[in-house]
Short mmCIF file of C-alpha atoms in Angstrom, two decimals:
data_model
loop_
_atom_site.label_atom_id
_atom_site.label_comp_id
_atom_site.label_asym_id
_atom_site.label_seq_id
_atom_site.Cartn_x
_atom_site.Cartn_y
_atom_site.Cartn_z
CA MET A 1 20.68 11.97 17.48
CA PHE A 2 18.38 10.16 15.00
CA THR A 3 19.31 7.97 12.09
CA THR A 4 17.84 8.72 8.69
CA ARG A 5 15.55 5.69 8.92
CA GLN A 6 14.20 6.77 12.31
CA LEU A 7 13.63 10.32 11.12
CA LEU A 8 11.80 9.08 8.01
CA THR A 9 9.61 6.79 10.12
CA LEU A 10 8.69 9.54 12.57
CA THR A 11 7.99 12.05 9.82
CA LEU A 12 5.72 9.69 7.90
CA THR A 13 3.90 8.70 11.07
CA ILE A 14 3.19 12.31 11.99
CA MET A 15 2.05 13.13 8.45
CA ILE A 16 -0.33 10.17 8.23
CA ALA A 17 -1.79 10.86 11.67
CA ALA A 18 -2.36 14.54 10.82
CA ILE A 19 -3.94 13.77 7.44
CA THR A 20 -6.24 11.14 8.96
CA CYS A 21 -7.27 13.50 11.74
CA ALA A 22 -8.01 16.29 9.23
CA LEU A 23 -10.05 14.00 6.98
CA VAL A 24 -12.13 12.76 9.89
CA LEU A 25 -12.73 16.35 11.04
CA ALA A 26 -13.75 17.28 7.49
CA THR A 27 -16.49 14.66 7.56
CA GLY A 28 -18.08 16.45 10.50
CA ALA A 29 -16.97 14.17 13.32
CA GLU A 30 -16.24 15.61 16.73
CA TRP A 31 -12.63 16.30 17.67
CA PRO A 32 -12.16 13.42 20.18
CA TYR A 33 -13.05 10.88 17.49
CA ALA A 34 -10.76 12.61 15.02
CA LEU A 35 -7.84 12.48 17.47
CA LEU A 36 -8.47 8.80 18.19
CA SER A 37 -8.57 7.93 14.50
CA GLY A 38 -5.42 9.97 13.85
CA GLY A 39 -3.66 8.23 16.73
CA GLY A 40 -4.76 4.85 15.45
CA ALA A 41 -3.49 5.59 11.96
CA GLY A 42 -0.20 6.88 13.34
CA GLY A 43 0.22 3.82 15.53
CA ALA A 44 -0.49 1.46 12.67
CA THR A 45 2.02 3.27 10.49
CA LEU A 46 4.61 3.26 13.25
CA ALA A 47 4.13 -0.51 13.64
CA ALA A 48 4.22 -1.35 9.91
CA LEU A 49 6.77 1.04 8.45
CA PRO A 50 9.94 -0.27 10.17
CA LYS A 51 9.08 -3.81 9.02
CA LEU A 52 8.67 -2.57 5.45
CA LEU A 53 11.94 -0.65 5.59
CA SER A 54 13.90 -3.62 6.97
CA ARG A 55 12.40 -5.92 4.36
CA ARG A 56 13.70 -3.60 1.63
CA ASP A 57 17.23 -3.62 3.07
CA SER A 58 17.53 -7.41 3.09
#
């Protein structure tokens, strides 16, 4: 169903989004801001990671 590269990308994206969300919540921010920052971090990772992985394969 998923290739190893896709599974790695999705796993890292979810981990980074969850860690960012938890860190923002730990600073005392309200939950909507924490979810937005976690989503932003996950989106940035999802955009950058495939490019980094393909660069390594070349």
